[in-house]
mmCIF file of C-alpha atoms in Angstrom:
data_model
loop_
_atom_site.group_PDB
_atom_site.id
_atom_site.type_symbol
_atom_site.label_atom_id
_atom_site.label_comp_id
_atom_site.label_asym_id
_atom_site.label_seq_id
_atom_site.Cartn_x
_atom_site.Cartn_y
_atom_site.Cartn_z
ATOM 1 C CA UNK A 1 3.986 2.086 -32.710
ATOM 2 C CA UNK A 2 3.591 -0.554 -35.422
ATOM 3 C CA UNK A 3 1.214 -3.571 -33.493
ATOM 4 C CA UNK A 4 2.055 -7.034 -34.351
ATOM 5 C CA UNK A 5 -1.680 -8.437 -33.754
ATOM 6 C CA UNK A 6 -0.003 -11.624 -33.171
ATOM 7 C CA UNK A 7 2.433 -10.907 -30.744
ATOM 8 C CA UNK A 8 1.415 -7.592 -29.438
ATOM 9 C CA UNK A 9 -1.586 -8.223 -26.850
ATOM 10 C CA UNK A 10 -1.183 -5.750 -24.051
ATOM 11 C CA UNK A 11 -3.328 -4.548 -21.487
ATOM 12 C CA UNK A 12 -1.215 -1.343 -20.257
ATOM 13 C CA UNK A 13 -0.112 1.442 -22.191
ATOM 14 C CA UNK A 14 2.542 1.188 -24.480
ATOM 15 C CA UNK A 15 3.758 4.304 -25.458
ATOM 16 C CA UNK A 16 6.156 6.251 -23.670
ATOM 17 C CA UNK A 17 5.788 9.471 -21.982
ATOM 18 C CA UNK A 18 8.086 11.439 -22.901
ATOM 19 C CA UNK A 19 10.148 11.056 -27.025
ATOM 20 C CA UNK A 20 12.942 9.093 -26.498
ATOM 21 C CA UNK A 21 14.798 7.561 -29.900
ATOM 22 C CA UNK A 22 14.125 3.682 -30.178
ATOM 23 C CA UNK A 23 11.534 3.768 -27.995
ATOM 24 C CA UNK A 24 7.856 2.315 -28.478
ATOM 25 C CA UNK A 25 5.331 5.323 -30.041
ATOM 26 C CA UNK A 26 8.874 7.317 -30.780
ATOM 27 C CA UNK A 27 10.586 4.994 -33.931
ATOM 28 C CA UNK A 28 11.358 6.159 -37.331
ATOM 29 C CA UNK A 29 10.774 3.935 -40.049
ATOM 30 C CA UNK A 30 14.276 1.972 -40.524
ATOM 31 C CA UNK A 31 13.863 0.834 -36.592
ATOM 32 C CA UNK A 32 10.200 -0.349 -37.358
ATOM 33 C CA UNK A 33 12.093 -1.740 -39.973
ATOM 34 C CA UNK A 34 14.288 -3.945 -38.139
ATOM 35 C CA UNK A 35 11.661 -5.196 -35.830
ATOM 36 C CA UNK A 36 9.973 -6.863 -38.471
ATOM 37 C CA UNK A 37 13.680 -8.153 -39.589
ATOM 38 C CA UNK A 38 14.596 -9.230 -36.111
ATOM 39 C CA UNK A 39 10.910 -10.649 -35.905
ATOM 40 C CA UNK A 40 11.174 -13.077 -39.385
ATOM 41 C CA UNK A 41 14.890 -13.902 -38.151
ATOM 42 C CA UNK A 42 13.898 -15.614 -34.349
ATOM 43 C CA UNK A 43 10.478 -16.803 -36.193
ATOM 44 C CA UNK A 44 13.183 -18.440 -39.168
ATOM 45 C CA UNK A 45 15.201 -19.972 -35.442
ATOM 46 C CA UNK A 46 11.735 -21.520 -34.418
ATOM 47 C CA UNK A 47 11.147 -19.020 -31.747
ATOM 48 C CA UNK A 48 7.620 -18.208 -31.356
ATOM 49 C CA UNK A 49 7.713 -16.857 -27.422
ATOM 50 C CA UNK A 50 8.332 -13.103 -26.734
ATOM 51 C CA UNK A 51 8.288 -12.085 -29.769
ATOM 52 C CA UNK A 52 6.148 -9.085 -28.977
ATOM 53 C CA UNK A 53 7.148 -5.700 -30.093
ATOM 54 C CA UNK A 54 8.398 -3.973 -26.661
ATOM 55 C CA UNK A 55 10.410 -7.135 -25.878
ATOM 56 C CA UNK A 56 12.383 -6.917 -29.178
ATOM 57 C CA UNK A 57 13.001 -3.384 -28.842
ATOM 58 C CA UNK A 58 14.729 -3.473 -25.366
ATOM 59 C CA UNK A 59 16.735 -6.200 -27.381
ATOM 60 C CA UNK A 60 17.365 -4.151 -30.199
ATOM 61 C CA UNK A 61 18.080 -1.210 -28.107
ATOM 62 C CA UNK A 62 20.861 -2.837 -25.845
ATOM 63 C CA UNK A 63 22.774 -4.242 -29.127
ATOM 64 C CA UNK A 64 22.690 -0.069 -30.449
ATOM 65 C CA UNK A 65 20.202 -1.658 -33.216
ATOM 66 C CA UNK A 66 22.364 -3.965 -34.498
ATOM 67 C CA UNK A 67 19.804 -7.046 -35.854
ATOM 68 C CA UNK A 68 22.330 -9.844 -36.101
ATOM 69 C CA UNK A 69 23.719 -8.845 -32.464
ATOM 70 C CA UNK A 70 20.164 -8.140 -31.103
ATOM 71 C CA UNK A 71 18.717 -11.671 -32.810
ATOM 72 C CA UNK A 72 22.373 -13.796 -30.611
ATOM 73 C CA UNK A 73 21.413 -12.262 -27.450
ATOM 74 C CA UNK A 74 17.601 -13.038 -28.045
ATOM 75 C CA UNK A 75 18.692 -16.466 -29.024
ATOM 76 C CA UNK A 76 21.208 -16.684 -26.010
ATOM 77 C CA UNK A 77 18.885 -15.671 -23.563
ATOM 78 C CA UNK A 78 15.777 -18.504 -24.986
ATOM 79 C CA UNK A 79 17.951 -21.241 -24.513
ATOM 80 C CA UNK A 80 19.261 -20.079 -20.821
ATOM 81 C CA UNK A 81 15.742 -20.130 -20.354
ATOM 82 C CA UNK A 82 14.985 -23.379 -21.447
ATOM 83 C CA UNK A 83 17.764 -24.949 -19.924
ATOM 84 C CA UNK A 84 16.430 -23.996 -16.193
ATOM 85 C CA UNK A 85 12.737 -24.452 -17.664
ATOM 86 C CA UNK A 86 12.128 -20.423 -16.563
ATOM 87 C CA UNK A 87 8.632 -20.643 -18.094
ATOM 88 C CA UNK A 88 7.551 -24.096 -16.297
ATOM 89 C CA UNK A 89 9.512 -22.173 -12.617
ATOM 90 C CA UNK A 90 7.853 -18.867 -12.477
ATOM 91 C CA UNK A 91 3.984 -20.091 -11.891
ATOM 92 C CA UNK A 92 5.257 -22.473 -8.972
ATOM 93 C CA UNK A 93 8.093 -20.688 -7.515
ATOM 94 C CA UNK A 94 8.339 -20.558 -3.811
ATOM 95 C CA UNK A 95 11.143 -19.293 -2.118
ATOM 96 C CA UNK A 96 10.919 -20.201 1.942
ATOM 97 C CA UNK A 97 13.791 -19.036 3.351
ATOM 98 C CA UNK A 98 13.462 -15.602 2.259
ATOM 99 C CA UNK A 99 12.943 -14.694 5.865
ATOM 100 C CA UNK A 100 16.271 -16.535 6.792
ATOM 101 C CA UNK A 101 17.911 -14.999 3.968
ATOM 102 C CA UNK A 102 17.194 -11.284 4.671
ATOM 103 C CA UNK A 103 18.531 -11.466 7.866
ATOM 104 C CA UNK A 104 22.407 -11.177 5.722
ATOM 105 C CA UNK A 105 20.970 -9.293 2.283
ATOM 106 C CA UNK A 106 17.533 -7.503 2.196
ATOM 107 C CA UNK A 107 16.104 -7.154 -1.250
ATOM 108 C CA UNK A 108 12.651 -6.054 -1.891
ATOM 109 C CA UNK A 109 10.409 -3.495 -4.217
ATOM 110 C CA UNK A 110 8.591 -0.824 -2.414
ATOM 111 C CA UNK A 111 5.901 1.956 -4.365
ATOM 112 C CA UNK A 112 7.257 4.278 -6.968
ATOM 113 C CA UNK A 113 9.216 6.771 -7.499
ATOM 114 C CA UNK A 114 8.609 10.370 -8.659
ATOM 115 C CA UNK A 115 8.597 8.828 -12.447
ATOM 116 C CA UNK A 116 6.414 6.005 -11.520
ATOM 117 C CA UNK A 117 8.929 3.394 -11.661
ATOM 118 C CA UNK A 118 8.918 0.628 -9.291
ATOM 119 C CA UNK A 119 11.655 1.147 -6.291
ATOM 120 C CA UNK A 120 13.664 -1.808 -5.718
ATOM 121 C CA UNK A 121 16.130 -1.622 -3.075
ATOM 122 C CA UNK A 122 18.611 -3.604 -2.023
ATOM 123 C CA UNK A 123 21.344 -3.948 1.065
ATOM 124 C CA UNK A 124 24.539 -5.434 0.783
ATOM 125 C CA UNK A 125 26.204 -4.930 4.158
ATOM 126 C CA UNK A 126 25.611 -7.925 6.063
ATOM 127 C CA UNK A 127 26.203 -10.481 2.621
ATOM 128 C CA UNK A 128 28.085 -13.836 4.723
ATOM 129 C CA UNK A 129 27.454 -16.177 1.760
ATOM 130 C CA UNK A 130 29.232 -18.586 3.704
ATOM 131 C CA UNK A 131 26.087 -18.516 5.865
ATOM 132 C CA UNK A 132 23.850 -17.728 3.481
ATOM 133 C CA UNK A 133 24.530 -20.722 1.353
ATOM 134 C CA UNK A 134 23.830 -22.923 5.117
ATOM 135 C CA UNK A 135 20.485 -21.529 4.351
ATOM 136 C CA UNK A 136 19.877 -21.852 0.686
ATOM 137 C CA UNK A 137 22.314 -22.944 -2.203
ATOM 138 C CA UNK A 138 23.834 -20.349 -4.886
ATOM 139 C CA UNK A 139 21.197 -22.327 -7.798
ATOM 140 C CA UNK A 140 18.138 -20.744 -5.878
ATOM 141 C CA UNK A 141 19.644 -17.873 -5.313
ATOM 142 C CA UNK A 142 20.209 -16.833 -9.141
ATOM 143 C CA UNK A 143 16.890 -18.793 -9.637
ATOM 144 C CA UNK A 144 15.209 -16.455 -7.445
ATOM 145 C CA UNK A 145 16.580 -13.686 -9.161
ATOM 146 C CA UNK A 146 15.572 -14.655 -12.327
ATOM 147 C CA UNK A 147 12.089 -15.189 -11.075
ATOM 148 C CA UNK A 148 12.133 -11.529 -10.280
ATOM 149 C CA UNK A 149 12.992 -10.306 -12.683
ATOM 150 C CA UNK A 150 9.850 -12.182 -14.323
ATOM 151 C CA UNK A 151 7.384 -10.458 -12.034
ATOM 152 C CA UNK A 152 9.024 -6.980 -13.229
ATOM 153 C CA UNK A 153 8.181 -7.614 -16.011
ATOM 154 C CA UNK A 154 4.512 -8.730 -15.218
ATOM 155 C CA UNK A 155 2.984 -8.150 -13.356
ATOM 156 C CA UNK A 156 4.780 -5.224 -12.075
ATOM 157 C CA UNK A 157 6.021 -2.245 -14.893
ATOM 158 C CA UNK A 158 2.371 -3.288 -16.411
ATOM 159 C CA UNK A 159 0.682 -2.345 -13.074
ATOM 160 C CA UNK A 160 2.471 1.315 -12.816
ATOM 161 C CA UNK A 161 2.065 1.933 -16.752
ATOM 162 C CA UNK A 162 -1.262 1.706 -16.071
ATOM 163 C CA UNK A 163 -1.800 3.963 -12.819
ATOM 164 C CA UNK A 164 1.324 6.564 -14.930
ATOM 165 C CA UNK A 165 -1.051 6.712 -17.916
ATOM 166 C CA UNK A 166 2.137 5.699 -20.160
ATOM 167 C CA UNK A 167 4.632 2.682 -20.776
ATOM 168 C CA UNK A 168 7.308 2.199 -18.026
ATOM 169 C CA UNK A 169 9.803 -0.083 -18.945
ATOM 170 C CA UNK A 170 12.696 0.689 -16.036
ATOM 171 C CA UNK A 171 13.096 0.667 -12.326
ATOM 172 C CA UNK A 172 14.841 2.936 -9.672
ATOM 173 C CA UNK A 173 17.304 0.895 -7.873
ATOM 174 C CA UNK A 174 18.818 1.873 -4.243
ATOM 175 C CA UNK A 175 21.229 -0.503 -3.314
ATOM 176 C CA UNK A 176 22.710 0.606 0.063
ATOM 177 C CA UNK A 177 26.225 -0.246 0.813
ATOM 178 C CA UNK A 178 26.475 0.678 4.575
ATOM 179 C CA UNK A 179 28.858 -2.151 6.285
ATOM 180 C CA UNK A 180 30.404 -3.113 2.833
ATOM 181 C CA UNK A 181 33.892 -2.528 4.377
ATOM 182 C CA UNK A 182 37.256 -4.198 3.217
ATOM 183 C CA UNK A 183 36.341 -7.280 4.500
ATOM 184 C CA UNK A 184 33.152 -7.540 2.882
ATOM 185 C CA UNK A 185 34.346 -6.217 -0.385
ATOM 186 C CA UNK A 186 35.449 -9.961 -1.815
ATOM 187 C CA UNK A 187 31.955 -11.732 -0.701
ATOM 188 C CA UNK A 188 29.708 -8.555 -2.105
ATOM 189 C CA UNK A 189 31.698 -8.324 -5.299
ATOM 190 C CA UNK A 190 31.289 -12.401 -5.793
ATOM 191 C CA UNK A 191 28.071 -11.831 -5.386
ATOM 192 C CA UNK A 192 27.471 -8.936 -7.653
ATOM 193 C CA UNK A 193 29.537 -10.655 -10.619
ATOM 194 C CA UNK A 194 27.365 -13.375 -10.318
ATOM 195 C CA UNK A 195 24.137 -11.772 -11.061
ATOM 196 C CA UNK A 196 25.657 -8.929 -12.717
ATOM 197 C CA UNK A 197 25.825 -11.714 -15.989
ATOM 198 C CA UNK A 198 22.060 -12.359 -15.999
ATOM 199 C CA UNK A 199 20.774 -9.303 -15.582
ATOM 200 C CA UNK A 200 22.948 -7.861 -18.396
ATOM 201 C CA UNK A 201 22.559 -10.279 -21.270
ATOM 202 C CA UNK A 202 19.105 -11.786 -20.276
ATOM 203 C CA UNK A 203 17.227 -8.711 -18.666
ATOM 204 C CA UNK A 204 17.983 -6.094 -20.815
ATOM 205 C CA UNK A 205 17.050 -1.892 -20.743
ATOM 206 C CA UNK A 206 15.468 -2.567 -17.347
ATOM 207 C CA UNK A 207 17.522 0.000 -15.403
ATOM 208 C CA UNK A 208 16.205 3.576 -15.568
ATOM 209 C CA UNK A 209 18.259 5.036 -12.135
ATOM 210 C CA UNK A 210 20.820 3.831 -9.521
ATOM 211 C CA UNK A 211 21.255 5.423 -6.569
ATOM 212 C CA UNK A 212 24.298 3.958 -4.524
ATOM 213 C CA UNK A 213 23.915 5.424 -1.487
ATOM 214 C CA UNK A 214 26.713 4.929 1.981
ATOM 215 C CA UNK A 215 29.242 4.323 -0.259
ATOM 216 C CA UNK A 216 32.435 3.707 2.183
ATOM 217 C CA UNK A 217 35.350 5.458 1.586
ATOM 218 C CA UNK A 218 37.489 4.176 -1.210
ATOM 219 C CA UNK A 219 34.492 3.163 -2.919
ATOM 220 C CA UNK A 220 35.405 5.767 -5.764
ATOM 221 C CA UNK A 221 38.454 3.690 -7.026
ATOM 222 C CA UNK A 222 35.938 0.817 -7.670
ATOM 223 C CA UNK A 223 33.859 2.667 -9.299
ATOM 224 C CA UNK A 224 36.832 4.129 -11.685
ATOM 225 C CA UNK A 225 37.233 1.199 -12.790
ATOM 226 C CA UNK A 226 33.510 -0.547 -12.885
ATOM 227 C CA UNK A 227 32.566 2.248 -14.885
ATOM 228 C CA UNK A 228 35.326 1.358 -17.677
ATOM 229 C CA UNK A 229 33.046 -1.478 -18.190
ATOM 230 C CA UNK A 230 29.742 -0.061 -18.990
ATOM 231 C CA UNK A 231 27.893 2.024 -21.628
ATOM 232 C CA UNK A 232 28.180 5.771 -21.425
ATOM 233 C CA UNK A 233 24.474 5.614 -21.081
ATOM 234 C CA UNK A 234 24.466 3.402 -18.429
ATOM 235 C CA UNK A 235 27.189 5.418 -16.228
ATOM 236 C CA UNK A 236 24.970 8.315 -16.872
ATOM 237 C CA UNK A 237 22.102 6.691 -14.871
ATOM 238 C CA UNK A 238 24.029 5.832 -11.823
ATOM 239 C CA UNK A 239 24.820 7.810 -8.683
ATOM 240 C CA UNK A 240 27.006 7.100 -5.947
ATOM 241 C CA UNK A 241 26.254 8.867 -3.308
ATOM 242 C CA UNK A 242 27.881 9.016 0.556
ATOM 243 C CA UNK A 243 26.117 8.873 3.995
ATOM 244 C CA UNK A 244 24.856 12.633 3.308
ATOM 245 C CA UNK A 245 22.717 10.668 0.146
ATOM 246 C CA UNK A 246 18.712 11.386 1.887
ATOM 247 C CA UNK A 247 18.300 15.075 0.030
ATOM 248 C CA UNK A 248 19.551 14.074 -3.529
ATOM 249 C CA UNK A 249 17.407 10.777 -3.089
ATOM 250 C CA UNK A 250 14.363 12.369 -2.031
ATOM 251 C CA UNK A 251 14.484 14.334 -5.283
ATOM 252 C CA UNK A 252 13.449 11.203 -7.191
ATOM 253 C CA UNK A 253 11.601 9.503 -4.569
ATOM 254 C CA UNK A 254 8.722 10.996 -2.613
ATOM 255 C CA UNK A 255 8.968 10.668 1.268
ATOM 256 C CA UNK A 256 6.014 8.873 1.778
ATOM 257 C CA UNK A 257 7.071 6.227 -0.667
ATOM 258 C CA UNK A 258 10.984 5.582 0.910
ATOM 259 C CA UNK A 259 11.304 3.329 3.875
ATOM 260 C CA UNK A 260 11.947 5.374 7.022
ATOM 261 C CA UNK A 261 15.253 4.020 7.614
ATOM 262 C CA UNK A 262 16.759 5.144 4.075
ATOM 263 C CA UNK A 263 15.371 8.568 4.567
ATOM 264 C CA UNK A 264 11.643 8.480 3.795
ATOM 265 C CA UNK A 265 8.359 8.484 6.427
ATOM 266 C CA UNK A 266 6.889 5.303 5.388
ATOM 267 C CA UNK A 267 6.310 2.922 7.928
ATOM 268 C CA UNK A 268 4.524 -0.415 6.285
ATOM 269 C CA UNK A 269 3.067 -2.261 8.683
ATOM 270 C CA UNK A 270 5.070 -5.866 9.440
ATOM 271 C CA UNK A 271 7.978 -3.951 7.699
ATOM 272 C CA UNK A 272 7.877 -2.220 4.308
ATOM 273 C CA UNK A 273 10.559 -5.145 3.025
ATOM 274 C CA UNK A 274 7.630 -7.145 3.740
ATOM 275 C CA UNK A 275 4.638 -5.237 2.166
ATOM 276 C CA UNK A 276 5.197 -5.782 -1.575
ATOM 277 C CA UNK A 277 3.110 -1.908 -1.422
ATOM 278 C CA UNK A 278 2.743 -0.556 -5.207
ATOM 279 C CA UNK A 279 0.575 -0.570 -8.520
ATOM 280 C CA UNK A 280 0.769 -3.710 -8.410
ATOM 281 C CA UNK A 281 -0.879 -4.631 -5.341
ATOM 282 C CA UNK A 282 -3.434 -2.200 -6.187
ATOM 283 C CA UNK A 283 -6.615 -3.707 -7.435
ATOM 284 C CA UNK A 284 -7.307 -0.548 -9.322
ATOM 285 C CA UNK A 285 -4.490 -1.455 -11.200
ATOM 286 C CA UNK A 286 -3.457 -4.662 -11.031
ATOM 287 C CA UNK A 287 -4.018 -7.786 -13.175
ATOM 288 C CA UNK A 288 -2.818 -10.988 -13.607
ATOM 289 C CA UNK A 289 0.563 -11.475 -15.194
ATOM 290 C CA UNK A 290 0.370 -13.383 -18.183
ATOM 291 C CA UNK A 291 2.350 -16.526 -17.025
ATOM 292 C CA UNK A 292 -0.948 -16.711 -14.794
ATOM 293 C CA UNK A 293 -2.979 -17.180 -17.403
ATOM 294 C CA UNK A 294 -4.672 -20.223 -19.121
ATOM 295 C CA UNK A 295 -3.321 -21.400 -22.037
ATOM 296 C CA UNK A 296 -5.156 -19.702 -24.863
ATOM 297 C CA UNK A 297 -6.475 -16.889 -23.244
ATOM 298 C CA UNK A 298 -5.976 -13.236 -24.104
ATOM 299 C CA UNK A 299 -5.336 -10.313 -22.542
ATOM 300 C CA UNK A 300 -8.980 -8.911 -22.573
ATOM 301 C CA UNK A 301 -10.500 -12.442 -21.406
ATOM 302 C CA UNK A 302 -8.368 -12.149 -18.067
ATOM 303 C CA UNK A 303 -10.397 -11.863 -15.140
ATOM 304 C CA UNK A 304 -9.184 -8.508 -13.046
ATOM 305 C CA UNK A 305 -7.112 -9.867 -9.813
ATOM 306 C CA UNK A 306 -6.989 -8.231 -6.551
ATOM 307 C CA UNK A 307 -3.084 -9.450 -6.157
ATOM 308 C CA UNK A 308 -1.000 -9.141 -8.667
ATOM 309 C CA UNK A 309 0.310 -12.757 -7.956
ATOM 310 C CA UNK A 310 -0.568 -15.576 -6.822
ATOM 311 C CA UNK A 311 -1.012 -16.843 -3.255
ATOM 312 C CA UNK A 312 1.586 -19.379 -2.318
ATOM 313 C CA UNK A 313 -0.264 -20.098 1.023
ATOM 314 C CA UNK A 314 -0.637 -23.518 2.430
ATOM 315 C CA UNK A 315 2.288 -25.511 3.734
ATOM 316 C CA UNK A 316 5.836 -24.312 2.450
ATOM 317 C CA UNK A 317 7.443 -26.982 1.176
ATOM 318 C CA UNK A 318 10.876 -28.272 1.635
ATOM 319 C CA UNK A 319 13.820 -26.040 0.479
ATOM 320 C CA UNK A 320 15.524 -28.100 -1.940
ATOM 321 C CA UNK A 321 19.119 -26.830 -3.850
ATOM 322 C CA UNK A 322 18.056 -29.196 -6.632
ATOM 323 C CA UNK A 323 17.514 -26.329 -8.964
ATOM 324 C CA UNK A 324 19.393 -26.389 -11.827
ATOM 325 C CA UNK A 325 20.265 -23.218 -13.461
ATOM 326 C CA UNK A 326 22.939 -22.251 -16.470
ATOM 327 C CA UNK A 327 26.144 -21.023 -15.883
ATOM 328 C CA UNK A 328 26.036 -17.064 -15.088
ATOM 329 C CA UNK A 329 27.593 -15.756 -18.059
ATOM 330 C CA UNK A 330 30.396 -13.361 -18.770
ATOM 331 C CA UNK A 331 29.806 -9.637 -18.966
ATOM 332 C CA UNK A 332 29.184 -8.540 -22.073
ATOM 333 C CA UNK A 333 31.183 -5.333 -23.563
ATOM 334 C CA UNK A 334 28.586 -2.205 -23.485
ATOM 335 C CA UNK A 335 26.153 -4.431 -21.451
ATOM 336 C CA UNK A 336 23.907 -2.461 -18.900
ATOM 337 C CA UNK A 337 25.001 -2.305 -14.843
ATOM 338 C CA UNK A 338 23.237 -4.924 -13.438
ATOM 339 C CA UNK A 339 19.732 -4.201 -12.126
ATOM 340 C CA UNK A 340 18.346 -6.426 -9.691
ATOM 341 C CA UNK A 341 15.278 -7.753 -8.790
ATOM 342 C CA UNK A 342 14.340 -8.716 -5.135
ATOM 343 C CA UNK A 343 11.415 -11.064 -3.754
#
């Protein structure tokens, strides 16, 4: 891969694995090419954040390559995030009434899977938002989520490209949709569209698999037409699966790493839901994300961390719905299926 010494300072691996076209150590020359373009374009806008070679690529990449298209949705997505001030949010983020929350919709990353991907797994059966929104407001909510999707990014796919030996950019998603019954099916879709938006035009080429497991019956239509929606690619990379779902999932997750109750043998201590258990908990692996750091410093001056992120300990403070975030925007044509990203 061509490295931008400006932009590029990483501390995991960045070449992938295995040759996949438009990916980092696998590019021909006319996609090196039109990094640089896309590069001189943002740095023509003013941009001068994330302008790092892998970040542009999973840009590039979800636009099929097309610079003008890639350089809207980079553009698009820097002034969501300066409109909710992501950058100031993520260091100081605390999030309270997770407990409370997870009582109606779990969401959490636990280990790897067989590919070294983080597992993030999510249940949508007991959404109420009615009651959930008693708790916490819809602002934090998508907030939260696109905190999340933050710490993916660092300090967790860093953490397992390091203890893989090669860059991981994706995550395997198990979003369980036992209880999602007729009635349920308005509140769970409301949900979905919401923070189907961000994921899609501000978090994209995160998704590597989807398994959909307890799908109720009827679920099938849905999907007929959900499908119409989304890249070939992206269909390909999602699985619906019934109640009968544990042997096909246990192909691409190991046992030992799969919560007991979707299948597995792991039994974290104070729940797995609760553990935050992977690379990036791992001090052998683990270092701190880069939002972490000081202002000025580099990758290589960055102390090794035992946590991957900070502490929040200490008092909680007061949940507030005084968050503001942007609208949730439309669904782009093409757009990846919406991968979420859990506390």
């Amino acid at each position: 891969m061509d490295i931008n010494p400006k932009y590029d300072d990483y501390d995991f691996p960045y070449t992938k694995a295995e040759p996949q076209d438009g990916h980092a150590g696998h590019l021909t020359e006319g996609q090196i090419a039109q990094v640089h373009q896309l590069r001189m374009m943002l740095e023509a806008e003013g941009l001068t954040k994330r302008l790092d070679t892998l970040t542009l690529l999973r840009f590039l990449r979800a636009r099929k390559f097309d610079v003008e298209a890639a350089k809207k949705m980079f553009v698009d997505c820097e002034k969501w995030r300066e409109e909710i001030k992501l950058d100031e949010l993520v260091p100081v983020w605390d999030y309270p009434e997770k407990a409370e929350i997870s009582k109606y919709y779990k969401q959490f990353y636990h280990k790897t899977d067989k590919d070294g991907r983080p597992v993030y797994i999510e249940t949508l059966g007991g959404i109420d938002l009615a009651a959930m929104y008693k708790i916490t407001s819809a602002d934090r909510m998508i907030t939260n989520l696109a905190v999340e999707y933050e710490r993916v990014s660092d300090p967790r796919l860093p953490a397992c490209s390091r203890k893989q030996g090669s860059l991981l950019e994706t995550c395997c998603t198990i979003m369980d949709l036992k209880g999602v019954g007729i009635t349920k099916v308005p509140q769970v879709y409301s949900y979905v569209q919401q923070t189907a938006g961000l994921s899609q035009n501000y978090y994209p080429e995160r998704l590597g698999k989807m398994y959909m497991i307890n799908a109720p019956w009827g679920f099938s239509t849905v999907w007929s037409v959900v499908k119409g929606w989304l890249d070939p690619v992206t269909v390909s990379k999602i699985h619906i699966l019934g109640s009968g779902y544990k042997s096909e999932l246990l192909k691409q997750v190991p046992a030992e790493n799969l919560p007991k109750e979707f299948g597995g043998s792991c039994e974290c201590e104070g729940g797995c839901e609760n553990s935050d258990a992977g690379p990036w908990s791992d001090p052998e692996f683990a270092k701190p994300p880069k939002w972490e750091r000081k202002e000025g410093e580099t990758a290589a001056a960055a102390a090794p961390a035992t946590d991957a992120a900070p502490s929040t300990g200490g008092e909680k403070p007061e949940v507030t719905t005084g968050v503001d975030t942007a609208p949730v925007p439309e669904k782009s044509e093409g757009d990846e299926a919406k991968q979420p990203a859990a506390a």
